Amino acid sequence: MIANPILPGFHPDPSICRVPGADGDDYYIATSTFEWWPGVRIHHSRDLMNWRHHSYAVTRTSLLDLTGHPDSAGVWAPCLSYAAGRFWLIYSDVRSILGAFKDVHNYLVTAPSIDGPWSEPIYLNSSGFDPSLFHDDDGRHWLVNQQWTHAPGKHHFNGILLQQYDAEARRLTGPVKNIYAGTPLGVVEGPHLYRRNGWYYLLTAEGGTFYEHAVTLARSRAIDGPYETLPGNPLLTSWGKRTDGLQRAGHASLVETAGGEWFMAHLCGRPLEWTGPNAAANDPAAGYAGLHCPLGRETALQRLRWREDDWPEVVGGHGQQPSLQVEAPRLPPHPFPAEPARDDFDANTFSGHLNALRRPFDESWVSLTERPGHLRLKGRESLMSCFDQSLVARRQQHFRCRAETRVDFEPEHYQQMAGLVAYYNTRNHAYLHVTRDPDSGERVVALHVNRDGAYSASGAAVALAAGPVDLAVEFSHDSYRFFHRQDGQAWQPLGEPLDTAMLSDEFATRFINGFANSFGFTGNFIGLACQDLAGTRRHADFDHFTYETLE
């Protein structure tokens, strides 16, 4: 059986494709990465049951410059496909997300292998986000994307645009046509085109990416329409339904195995109850006040079957609803070796689980070689900066987990800090760090919490002896707590337990009079950080980083 979610933790907007091979097929899923670097995370499977992280596609600043991008901007909804012996990747660079405007630019890169090298980007358009490339049977290529409208009094989501792409000329060509306005669910986005039995199928997301989310399907005999919507639409949704754990289901893509079995990859969330401060921050009329998904939007897989009338339906006994357990395809099982929980930083390359904010790993601020067996971070700007943060972090992928590190850091004053952080975005994070007391000058370990931009201490700072300091954070469903120790002594908690709601999309997204005035589309990360607000780049050395599930 396929156990959902197949990609736990922050892995939204999945784009799935199959690559035929002589010894079996390979399946790849590309997911959104937003402001995190490298961009476009790619996972690999041979059996659709077992998945592991494989690579990133956007690894050069010539492909993407995220400097200064706000929280939850950056790479939205990539589309990965394989045709004519090469990989094609479409991605959006969203540079602003608030108000009536979306400043977004869409690009295409190609590669002979999933490992690259990826070409320099080809600019496509800026009319909206969620671009997708369809390769038709006659060799033509077609781009679809959501159209964004800023005009007062108009709905911002103005349908799905279609235009032909000329691969030889490396540009879009011909007329632009709005082929689908969506349904009364509204917020039509995330388009993908498919062809089967003489029909063109247009798969879209609707309802918005929270609990009203849904997968809508329409079809036409001609690629440019008119499109008729699936009777009884949506194809998939969790809205208003008591599912077996998967909510927020939507934004999907399809894949067919060589044996003719069809599957749909889609995003989802696994909410926890939220009864702490600001539990009703979201509009209660929306129906999801009191829920939060600290792991972010994840990727799940559902089985489809085609009816005699050439419409598909979700298999699994839940009708339109997603299932946690899904019948696997008729493919040989292909498990991957378990990954080690501890990274001792003995290699000269970074683990694929580690990410930075907005900027590439660069010897000017992070090094695995200056002190062998350690990760060295050179202090730069604060955790609220959208420019030059020295932060290396990984996704939280389990409700119950623990992360540990050992930091060797001798700050000269209180503007220098280094430690362990639970980080959702610039306005929501909790930071256990070594610093100097601003009054006494003692070296201390302190816990500071940034909750919706309100910065405060949690508990009293603790004076430290000389030498390295062990730091830990432990998550248990709806709460988490930080710990510290020195010289192998017993772990000591610092501060009170904190609620994981502050590390969720639901907390970061606020509605006023039915409109969002802030957005959150990512998930919690656990990471190592260093700041030097005086600008002297005082460095900290981390001996290891351990992440282990407690489930």
Coordinates of C-alpha atoms in Angstrom, one line a residue:
M1 CA 0.0 0.0 0.0
I2 CA 1.0 3.6 -0.6
A3 CA 1.1 5.4 2.8
N4 CA 0.2 9.1 2.6
P5 CA 1.6 11.6 2.7
I6 CA 4.3 10.3 0.4
L7 CA 6.4 13.5 0.9
P8 CA 5.8 14.6 4.6
G9 CA 6.6 18.1 5.6
F10 CA 6.7 21.2 3.4
H11 CA 6.3 19.8 -0.1
P12 CA 3.5 21.6 -1.8
D13 CA 2.2 21.9 -5.4
P14 CA 3.5 18.5 -6.7
S15 CA 4.2 18.0 -10.4
I16 CA 4.7 14.3 -11.2
C17 CA 6.1 12.7 -14.3
R18 CA 7.3 9.3 -15.6
V19 CA 10.5 8.6 -17.5
P20 CA 10.5 5.3 -19.4
G21 CA 13.6 3.1 -19.0
A22 CA 14.8 -0.2 -20.3
D23 CA 15.0 -1.7 -16.8
G24 CA 11.9 0.0 -15.4
D25 CA 10.5 3.5 -15.2
D26 CA 11.5 6.4 -13.0
Y27 CA 9.0 8.7 -11.4
Y28 CA 9.9 12.3 -10.3
I29 CA 8.0 14.9 -8.3
A30 CA 8.9 18.5 -8.3
T31 CA 7.6 20.7 -5.5
S32 CA 7.5 24.4 -4.6
T33 CA 10.3 25.9 -2.5
F34 CA 9.2 29.6 -2.2
E35 CA 12.0 31.7 -0.5
W36 CA 14.2 28.7 0.3
W37 CA 17.4 27.8 -1.5
P38 CA 18.2 25.8 -3.7
G39 CA 14.9 26.1 -5.7
V40 CA 12.6 23.3 -7.0
R41 CA 13.0 20.2 -4.8
I42 CA 12.9 16.9 -6.7
H43 CA 12.0 13.5 -5.3
H44 CA 12.5 10.1 -7.1
S45 CA 10.7 6.8 -7.0
R46 CA 10.6 3.5 -8.9
D47 CA 7.4 2.1 -7.5
L48 CA 5.3 5.2 -6.4
M49 CA 5.4 3.8 -2.8
N50 CA 9.0 4.6 -1.8
W51 CA 10.3 8.1 -2.3
R52 CA 13.6 9.9 -1.5
H53 CA 15.0 13.3 -2.2
H54 CA 17.0 13.3 -5.3
S55 CA 18.2 16.8 -6.3
Y56 CA 17.3 20.5 -6.8
A57 CA 16.9 22.1 -10.3
V58 CA 17.5 25.8 -9.5
T59 CA 21.0 26.0 -8.1
R60 CA 22.5 29.1 -9.8
T61 CA 21.6 32.7 -9.3
S62 CA 21.5 33.1 -13.0
L63 CA 18.3 31.0 -12.8
L64 CA 16.8 32.7 -9.8
D65 CA 17.7 35.6 -7.5
L66 CA 15.6 35.6 -4.4
T67 CA 17.4 38.5 -2.6
G68 CA 14.9 40.7 -0.9
H69 CA 11.9 38.5 -1.7
P70 CA 9.2 38.6 1.0
D71 CA 8.1 35.6 3.0
S72 CA 6.3 33.0 0.9
A73 CA 7.3 34.6 -2.4
G74 CA 9.8 33.0 -4.8
V75 CA 9.3 29.7 -6.5
W76 CA 5.6 28.8 -6.8
A77 CA 4.2 25.6 -8.4
P78 CA 6.9 24.2 -10.7
C79 CA 5.9 22.0 -13.6
L80 CA 8.3 19.1 -14.4
S81 CA 7.8 17.1 -17.6
Y82 CA 9.8 14.7 -19.9
A83 CA 9.5 14.8 -23.7
A84 CA 11.7 14.5 -26.7
G85 CA 14.5 12.9 -24.6
R86 CA 14.9 15.7 -22.2
F87 CA 13.5 17.2 -19.0
W88 CA 11.5 20.5 -19.1
L89 CA 11.0 22.6 -16.0
I90 CA 8.7 25.6 -15.8
Y91 CA 8.7 27.7 -12.6
S92 CA 7.4 31.1 -11.4
D93 CA 9.5 33.7 -9.6
V94 CA 6.9 35.6 -7.5
R95 CA 8.5 38.8 -6.3
S96 CA 5.5 40.4 -4.4
I97 CA 2.3 38.9 -3.0
L98 CA 0.4 41.5 -1.1
G99 CA -2.3 43.9 -2.3
A100 CA -3.9 44.0 -5.8
F101 CA -0.7 43.2 -7.7
K102 CA 1.4 40.0 -8.2
D103 CA 4.8 40.7 -9.7
V104 CA 5.6 37.3 -11.2
H105 CA 7.9 36.1 -14.0
N106 CA 7.7 32.7 -15.6
Y107 CA 10.7 30.7 -16.9
L108 CA 11.6 27.5 -18.7
V109 CA 14.8 25.5 -18.3
T110 CA 15.7 22.1 -19.8
A111 CA 18.2 19.4 -19.1
P112 CA 19.3 16.1 -20.7
S113 CA 19.2 14.4 -17.3
I114 CA 17.3 15.0 -14.0
D115 CA 20.7 15.7 -12.6
G116 CA 21.3 18.5 -15.2
P117 CA 23.0 20.5 -16.3
W118 CA 19.9 22.8 -16.4
S119 CA 20.0 25.4 -19.2
E120 CA 19.9 29.1 -18.7
P121 CA 16.4 30.3 -18.2
I122 CA 14.1 31.2 -21.1
Y123 CA 11.7 34.0 -20.1
L124 CA 8.1 33.2 -21.0
N125 CA 5.6 35.7 -19.6
S126 CA 4.4 37.6 -16.5
S127 CA 0.6 37.4 -16.9
G128 CA 0.1 35.2 -13.8
F129 CA 1.5 32.3 -11.9
D130 CA 1.4 28.4 -11.9
P131 CA 2.7 27.9 -15.5
S132 CA 2.6 24.4 -17.0
L133 CA 3.9 23.0 -20.3
F134 CA 2.0 20.4 -22.2
H135 CA 3.6 18.4 -25.0
D136 CA 1.0 17.4 -27.6
D137 CA 1.1 14.2 -29.7
D138 CA 1.8 16.3 -32.9
G139 CA 5.1 17.7 -31.4
R140 CA 3.7 21.1 -30.4
H141 CA 4.2 22.5 -27.0
W142 CA 1.5 24.6 -25.1
L143 CA 1.8 26.8 -22.1
V144 CA -1.0 27.3 -19.6
N145 CA -1.0 29.6 -16.6
Q146 CA -3.4 31.3 -14.3
Q147 CA -4.1 34.9 -15.2
W148 CA -3.9 37.5 -12.4
T149 CA -6.1 40.6 -12.7
H150 CA -5.4 43.7 -10.5
A151 CA -8.4 45.8 -11.8
P152 CA -10.6 47.1 -9.0
G153 CA -13.9 45.3 -8.7
K154 CA -12.6 42.2 -10.6
H155 CA -11.8 38.8 -9.2
H156 CA -8.0 38.5 -9.1
F157 CA -8.1 34.9 -10.5
N158 CA -9.2 35.5 -14.0
G159 CA -9.1 32.1 -15.6
I160 CA -6.5 29.9 -17.4
L161 CA -4.5 31.2 -20.4
L162 CA -3.2 29.1 -23.3
Q163 CA -0.4 30.0 -25.7
Q164 CA 1.8 27.9 -28.0
Y165 CA 5.5 27.6 -27.2
D166 CA 8.0 27.5 -30.1
A167 CA 10.9 25.3 -29.0
E168 CA 13.2 26.3 -31.9
A169 CA 12.6 30.0 -31.5
R170 CA 12.7 29.6 -27.7
R171 CA 9.7 31.8 -27.1
L172 CA 5.9 31.9 -26.9
T173 CA 4.1 32.4 -30.2
G174 CA 0.6 33.0 -31.5
P175 CA -2.5 34.2 -29.8
V176 CA -3.2 34.1 -26.1
K177 CA -6.6 32.6 -25.3
N178 CA -8.4 32.4 -22.0
I179 CA -9.7 28.8 -22.2
Y180 CA -11.3 28.3 -18.8
A181 CA -12.9 30.6 -16.2
G182 CA -13.3 28.0 -13.5
T183 CA -16.3 27.0 -11.5
P184 CA -18.3 28.7 -8.7
L185 CA -15.6 27.3 -6.3
G186 CA -13.5 30.2 -7.5
V187 CA -9.7 30.9 -7.3
V188 CA -8.9 28.8 -10.4
E189 CA -5.1 28.2 -10.6
G190 CA -2.6 25.4 -11.0
P191 CA -3.5 24.2 -14.5
H192 CA -2.1 21.1 -16.2
L193 CA -3.1 19.7 -19.6
Y194 CA -3.4 16.0 -20.5
R195 CA -4.6 14.0 -23.5
R196 CA -6.4 10.7 -23.6
N197 CA -8.8 9.0 -26.0
G198 CA -9.1 12.1 -28.2
W199 CA -10.0 14.4 -25.2
Y200 CA -7.9 17.2 -23.8
Y201 CA -8.2 17.3 -20.0
L202 CA -7.6 20.5 -18.1
L203 CA -6.8 19.8 -14.4
T204 CA -6.9 22.9 -12.1
A205 CA -6.9 23.8 -8.5
E206 CA -9.8 25.8 -7.0
G207 CA -11.1 27.1 -3.7
G208 CA -7.8 28.6 -2.5
T209 CA -5.0 26.6 -0.9
F210 CA -6.5 26.3 2.6
Y211 CA -9.4 24.0 3.7
E212 CA -11.7 24.9 0.8
H213 CA -9.1 23.6 -1.6
A214 CA -10.2 21.3 -4.4
V215 CA -9.1 19.6 -7.7
T216 CA -11.3 20.6 -10.7
L217 CA -11.3 18.7 -14.0
A218 CA -12.7 19.9 -17.4
R219 CA -12.3 18.5 -20.9
S220 CA -12.6 19.4 -24.6
R221 CA -12.1 17.9 -28.0
A222 CA -10.0 20.9 -29.0
I223 CA -7.0 22.2 -27.0
D224 CA -8.4 25.7 -27.0
G225 CA -11.8 24.7 -25.8
P226 CA -14.6 25.1 -25.1
Y227 CA -14.1 23.0 -21.9
E228 CA -16.9 21.3 -20.0
T229 CA -16.5 20.7 -16.3
L230 CA -16.6 17.2 -14.7
P231 CA -20.2 16.4 -13.7
G232 CA -20.3 16.4 -9.9
N233 CA -17.1 18.3 -9.8
P234 CA -14.7 18.5 -7.9
L235 CA -12.6 15.5 -8.6
L236 CA -11.0 15.7 -5.2
T237 CA -11.6 17.8 -2.1
S238 CA -11.5 17.6 1.7
W239 CA -13.7 20.6 2.3
G240 CA -16.6 19.9 4.5
K241 CA -15.7 16.2 4.8
R242 CA -14.5 14.1 7.7
T243 CA -11.4 12.5 6.0
D244 CA -9.0 10.0 7.7
G245 CA -6.5 12.7 8.4
L246 CA -5.8 14.6 5.1
Q247 CA -7.2 18.1 4.7
R248 CA -6.6 21.0 2.3
A249 CA -6.5 18.5 -0.7
G250 CA -5.9 20.2 -4.0
H251 CA -3.4 21.4 -6.6
A252 CA -2.8 18.1 -8.4
S253 CA -1.0 16.5 -11.3
L254 CA -1.5 13.1 -13.0
V255 CA 0.7 10.3 -14.1
E256 CA 0.1 7.0 -16.0
T257 CA 2.2 3.9 -15.4
A258 CA 3.5 1.8 -18.2
G259 CA 0.8 -0.7 -17.2
G260 CA -2.0 1.8 -17.7
E261 CA -2.6 2.6 -14.0
W262 CA -3.4 6.3 -13.2
F263 CA -2.4 8.2 -10.1
M264 CA -2.9 11.8 -8.9
A265 CA -0.3 13.6 -6.8
H266 CA -1.8 16.4 -4.8
L267 CA -1.0 18.7 -1.9
C268 CA -2.6 18.2 1.5
G269 CA -2.3 19.1 5.1
R270 CA -2.6 17.3 8.4
P271 CA -4.2 19.7 10.9
L272 CA -3.9 19.8 14.6
E273 CA -6.3 21.5 17.0
W274 CA -5.3 25.0 17.9
T275 CA -6.7 26.3 21.2
G276 CA -3.9 28.8 22.2
P277 CA -3.5 32.5 21.5
N278 CA -4.9 33.8 18.2
A279 CA -6.7 30.6 17.5
A280 CA -9.5 32.6 15.9
A281 CA -7.1 34.8 13.9
N282 CA -8.5 33.5 10.7
D283 CA -12.0 34.4 9.7
P284 CA -14.3 31.9 11.6
A285 CA -16.7 32.0 8.7
A286 CA -14.1 30.3 6.6
G287 CA -14.7 27.2 8.8
Y288 CA -11.1 26.4 9.9
A289 CA -10.4 28.7 12.9
G290 CA -8.8 26.5 15.5
L291 CA -6.8 24.3 13.1
H292 CA -3.2 24.5 12.1
C293 CA -0.7 22.4 10.0
P294 CA 2.8 22.9 11.5
L295 CA 4.3 20.6 8.9
G296 CA 3.0 22.7 6.1
R297 CA 1.4 21.5 2.9
E298 CA 2.5 18.0 2.0
T299 CA 2.3 15.7 -1.0
A300 CA -0.1 12.7 -1.2
L301 CA -1.0 10.2 -4.0
Q302 CA -4.4 8.9 -4.9
R303 CA -5.4 6.2 -7.4
L304 CA -7.7 7.0 -10.3
R305 CA -9.9 4.9 -12.5
W306 CA -11.5 5.9 -15.8
R307 CA -15.2 5.3 -16.3
E308 CA -16.8 4.3 -19.5
D309 CA -17.8 7.9 -20.2
D310 CA -14.1 8.9 -20.2
W311 CA -14.2 10.7 -16.9
P312 CA -11.9 9.7 -14.1
E313 CA -12.8 9.2 -10.4
V314 CA -10.8 8.7 -7.2
V315 CA -10.5 5.1 -6.0
G316 CA -10.4 4.2 -2.4
G317 CA -13.9 4.1 -1.0
H318 CA -14.1 7.8 -0.1
G319 CA -15.4 9.2 -3.4
Q320 CA -14.0 12.7 -3.8
Q321 CA -12.0 12.4 -0.6
P322 CA -8.3 11.6 -0.2
S323 CA -7.2 8.4 1.6
L324 CA -4.2 7.8 3.8
Q325 CA -3.8 4.2 2.5
V326 CA -3.9 3.7 -1.3
E327 CA -3.5 0.5 -3.3
A328 CA -0.1 0.5 -4.9
P329 CA 0.6 0.0 -8.6
R330 CA 1.6 -3.3 -10.1
L331 CA 5.3 -2.4 -10.0
P332 CA 8.3 -4.2 -8.3
P333 CA 8.9 -2.7 -4.8
H334 CA 11.9 -0.5 -4.7
P335 CA 12.7 0.7 -1.1
F336 CA 15.6 3.0 -0.5
P337 CA 18.1 2.7 2.4
A338 CA 17.3 4.6 5.5
E339 CA 19.0 7.9 5.9
P340 CA 21.2 8.7 8.9
A341 CA 19.7 10.9 11.6
R342 CA 23.0 12.6 12.4
D343 CA 25.1 14.8 10.2
D344 CA 28.7 15.2 11.5
F345 CA 29.6 17.6 8.7
D346 CA 32.5 15.4 7.6
A347 CA 31.7 15.7 3.9
N348 CA 32.6 18.7 1.8
T349 CA 29.1 19.0 0.4
F350 CA 25.8 19.9 2.0
S351 CA 23.2 17.3 2.7
G352 CA 20.2 17.6 0.4
H353 CA 18.0 18.1 3.4
L354 CA 19.7 21.4 4.2
N355 CA 18.5 24.7 2.8
A356 CA 19.3 28.3 3.1
L357 CA 17.2 31.4 2.8
R358 CA 17.1 33.3 -0.5
R359 CA 20.9 33.0 -1.2
P360 CA 23.1 30.0 -2.2
F361 CA 25.6 28.3 0.1
D362 CA 28.7 30.4 -0.2
E363 CA 32.1 30.3 1.5
S364 CA 31.7 34.0 2.4
W365 CA 29.1 33.0 5.1
V366 CA 29.1 29.2 5.5
S367 CA 31.9 26.6 5.3
L368 CA 32.4 22.8 5.8
T369 CA 36.2 23.1 5.3
E370 CA 37.5 26.0 7.4
R371 CA 37.2 23.8 10.5
P372 CA 37.0 20.1 9.3
G373 CA 34.1 18.2 10.9
H374 CA 32.2 21.3 11.6
L375 CA 29.7 23.6 9.9
R376 CA 31.0 27.2 10.3
L377 CA 28.5 30.0 10.1
K378 CA 29.6 33.6 9.9
G379 CA 27.2 36.0 11.5
R380 CA 25.3 38.3 9.3
E381 CA 21.8 39.9 9.5
S382 CA 18.9 39.1 11.9
L383 CA 16.3 36.3 11.5
M384 CA 13.9 39.0 10.3
S385 CA 16.1 39.9 7.3
C386 CA 14.9 39.2 3.7
F387 CA 18.5 39.6 2.5
D388 CA 21.6 38.1 4.2
Q389 CA 20.8 35.5 6.8
S390 CA 23.3 32.9 8.0
L391 CA 20.8 30.1 8.5
V392 CA 21.1 26.5 7.4
A393 CA 17.9 24.5 8.1
R394 CA 15.9 21.4 7.3
R395 CA 12.1 20.7 7.1
Q396 CA 10.3 19.4 10.1
Q397 CA 8.7 16.2 8.7
H398 CA 7.2 14.5 11.8
F399 CA 4.8 15.7 14.5
R400 CA 7.0 14.1 17.1
C401 CA 10.7 14.7 16.5
R402 CA 13.9 16.0 18.2
A403 CA 16.8 18.0 16.8
E404 CA 20.2 18.5 18.5
T405 CA 23.4 20.3 17.9
R406 CA 26.6 21.4 19.6
V407 CA 27.8 25.0 19.1
D408 CA 31.2 26.4 19.8
F409 CA 30.8 30.2 19.9
E410 CA 32.5 33.0 21.8
P411 CA 30.5 36.1 21.3
E412 CA 32.1 39.4 22.2
H413 CA 28.8 41.3 22.9
Y414 CA 25.0 40.9 22.8
Q415 CA 24.7 41.7 19.1
Q416 CA 26.4 38.4 18.3
M417 CA 24.3 35.3 18.5
A418 CA 24.4 31.6 17.4
G419 CA 22.2 28.7 18.1
L420 CA 19.2 26.5 17.2
V421 CA 16.0 27.9 15.7
A422 CA 12.5 26.7 14.9
Y423 CA 11.7 28.9 11.9
Y424 CA 8.5 29.5 9.9
N425 CA 9.3 32.9 8.5
T426 CA 10.8 36.3 9.4
R427 CA 7.9 37.1 11.7
N428 CA 7.4 33.7 13.4
H429 CA 10.3 31.8 14.9
A430 CA 11.8 30.7 18.2
Y431 CA 15.5 30.9 18.8
L432 CA 17.6 29.2 21.5
H433 CA 21.0 30.9 21.2
V434 CA 24.3 31.7 22.8
T435 CA 25.1 35.4 23.3
R436 CA 26.2 38.0 25.9
D437 CA 23.9 39.5 28.4
P438 CA 23.4 43.1 27.4
D439 CA 23.9 44.3 31.1
S440 CA 26.3 41.9 32.8
G441 CA 28.3 40.9 29.7
E442 CA 28.1 37.2 30.8
R443 CA 28.0 34.5 28.1
V444 CA 24.5 33.1 28.3
V445 CA 22.1 30.9 26.6
A446 CA 18.7 32.6 25.9
L447 CA 15.4 31.8 24.2
H448 CA 13.8 34.5 22.2
V449 CA 10.4 34.2 20.5
N450 CA 9.2 36.2 17.5
R451 CA 5.5 35.8 17.3
D452 CA 3.9 37.7 14.5
G453 CA 6.6 40.2 14.7
A454 CA 6.3 40.7 18.5
Y455 CA 9.8 39.9 19.9
S456 CA 10.2 38.6 23.5
A457 CA 12.2 36.5 25.9
S458 CA 10.9 33.1 27.0
G459 CA 12.3 32.3 30.5
A460 CA 15.4 33.8 32.0
A461 CA 18.8 33.5 30.3
V462 CA 21.2 31.0 31.8
A463 CA 24.9 31.8 32.5
L464 CA 27.3 29.4 30.8
A465 CA 30.7 27.9 31.6
A466 CA 33.5 28.0 29.1
G467 CA 33.3 25.7 26.1
P468 CA 30.8 24.3 23.6
V469 CA 27.0 24.2 24.4
D470 CA 24.6 21.5 23.4
L471 CA 21.2 22.7 22.2
A472 CA 18.0 20.7 21.5
V473 CA 14.4 21.2 20.5
E474 CA 11.7 18.6 20.9
F475 CA 8.3 18.7 19.1
S476 CA 5.3 16.8 20.4
H477 CA 2.3 17.5 18.1
D478 CA 0.9 20.9 19.1
S479 CA 3.8 22.0 21.3
Y480 CA 7.6 22.1 21.4
R481 CA 10.3 23.0 23.9
F482 CA 14.0 23.9 23.9
F483 CA 16.8 22.4 26.0
H484 CA 20.5 23.0 26.7
R485 CA 23.4 21.4 28.5
Q486 CA 27.2 21.5 28.9
D487 CA 29.8 18.8 29.5
G488 CA 27.4 15.9 29.1
Q489 CA 25.2 16.9 32.0
A490 CA 21.5 16.3 32.1
W491 CA 19.4 18.3 29.6
Q492 CA 17.8 21.4 31.1
P493 CA 14.6 23.1 29.6
L494 CA 14.7 26.8 28.9
G495 CA 11.5 28.7 28.7
E496 CA 8.0 27.4 28.6
P497 CA 6.6 24.9 26.0
L498 CA 5.5 26.8 22.9
D499 CA 2.6 26.1 20.6
T500 CA 3.3 24.8 17.1
A501 CA 0.5 26.9 15.8
M502 CA 2.8 29.9 15.5
L503 CA 4.8 27.9 13.0
S504 CA 2.0 27.3 10.6
D505 CA 0.4 28.7 7.4
E506 CA -2.8 29.3 9.3
F507 CA -1.1 31.6 11.8
A508 CA 0.9 33.5 9.3
T509 CA -2.1 34.1 7.0
R510 CA -4.4 36.8 8.4
F511 CA -7.8 37.8 7.0
I512 CA -9.3 41.2 7.4
N513 CA -12.9 41.7 6.1
G514 CA -12.5 38.5 4.1
F515 CA -9.2 39.5 2.4
A516 CA -5.7 38.2 3.4
N517 CA -3.3 40.9 4.5
S518 CA -0.5 38.4 5.1
F519 CA 0.2 35.0 3.6
G520 CA 2.0 31.8 4.7
F521 CA 2.6 29.0 2.2
T522 CA 5.6 27.1 3.6
G523 CA 6.2 25.0 6.8
N524 CA 8.4 24.8 9.8
F525 CA 12.1 24.4 9.5
I526 CA 14.6 23.5 12.2
G527 CA 18.0 25.1 11.7
L528 CA 21.4 26.4 12.8
A529 CA 21.9 30.2 12.7
C530 CA 24.4 32.9 13.5
Q531 CA 24.0 36.7 13.6
D532 CA 26.5 39.5 14.0
L533 CA 24.5 42.7 14.0
A534 CA 27.7 44.8 14.4
G535 CA 28.8 43.6 11.0
T536 CA 32.1 42.0 12.0
R537 CA 31.0 38.4 10.9
R538 CA 31.9 36.7 14.2
H539 CA 31.7 32.9 13.4
A540 CA 30.2 29.9 15.2
D541 CA 31.1 26.3 14.7
F542 CA 28.5 23.5 14.8
D543 CA 29.9 20.0 15.5
H544 CA 26.8 18.1 14.3
F545 CA 23.1 18.4 13.5
T546 CA 20.8 15.5 14.5
Y547 CA 17.1 15.2 13.4
E548 CA 15.3 12.1 14.5
T549 CA 11.6 11.1 14.6
L550 CA 10.1 10.1 17.9
E551 CA 7.0 8.5 16.2

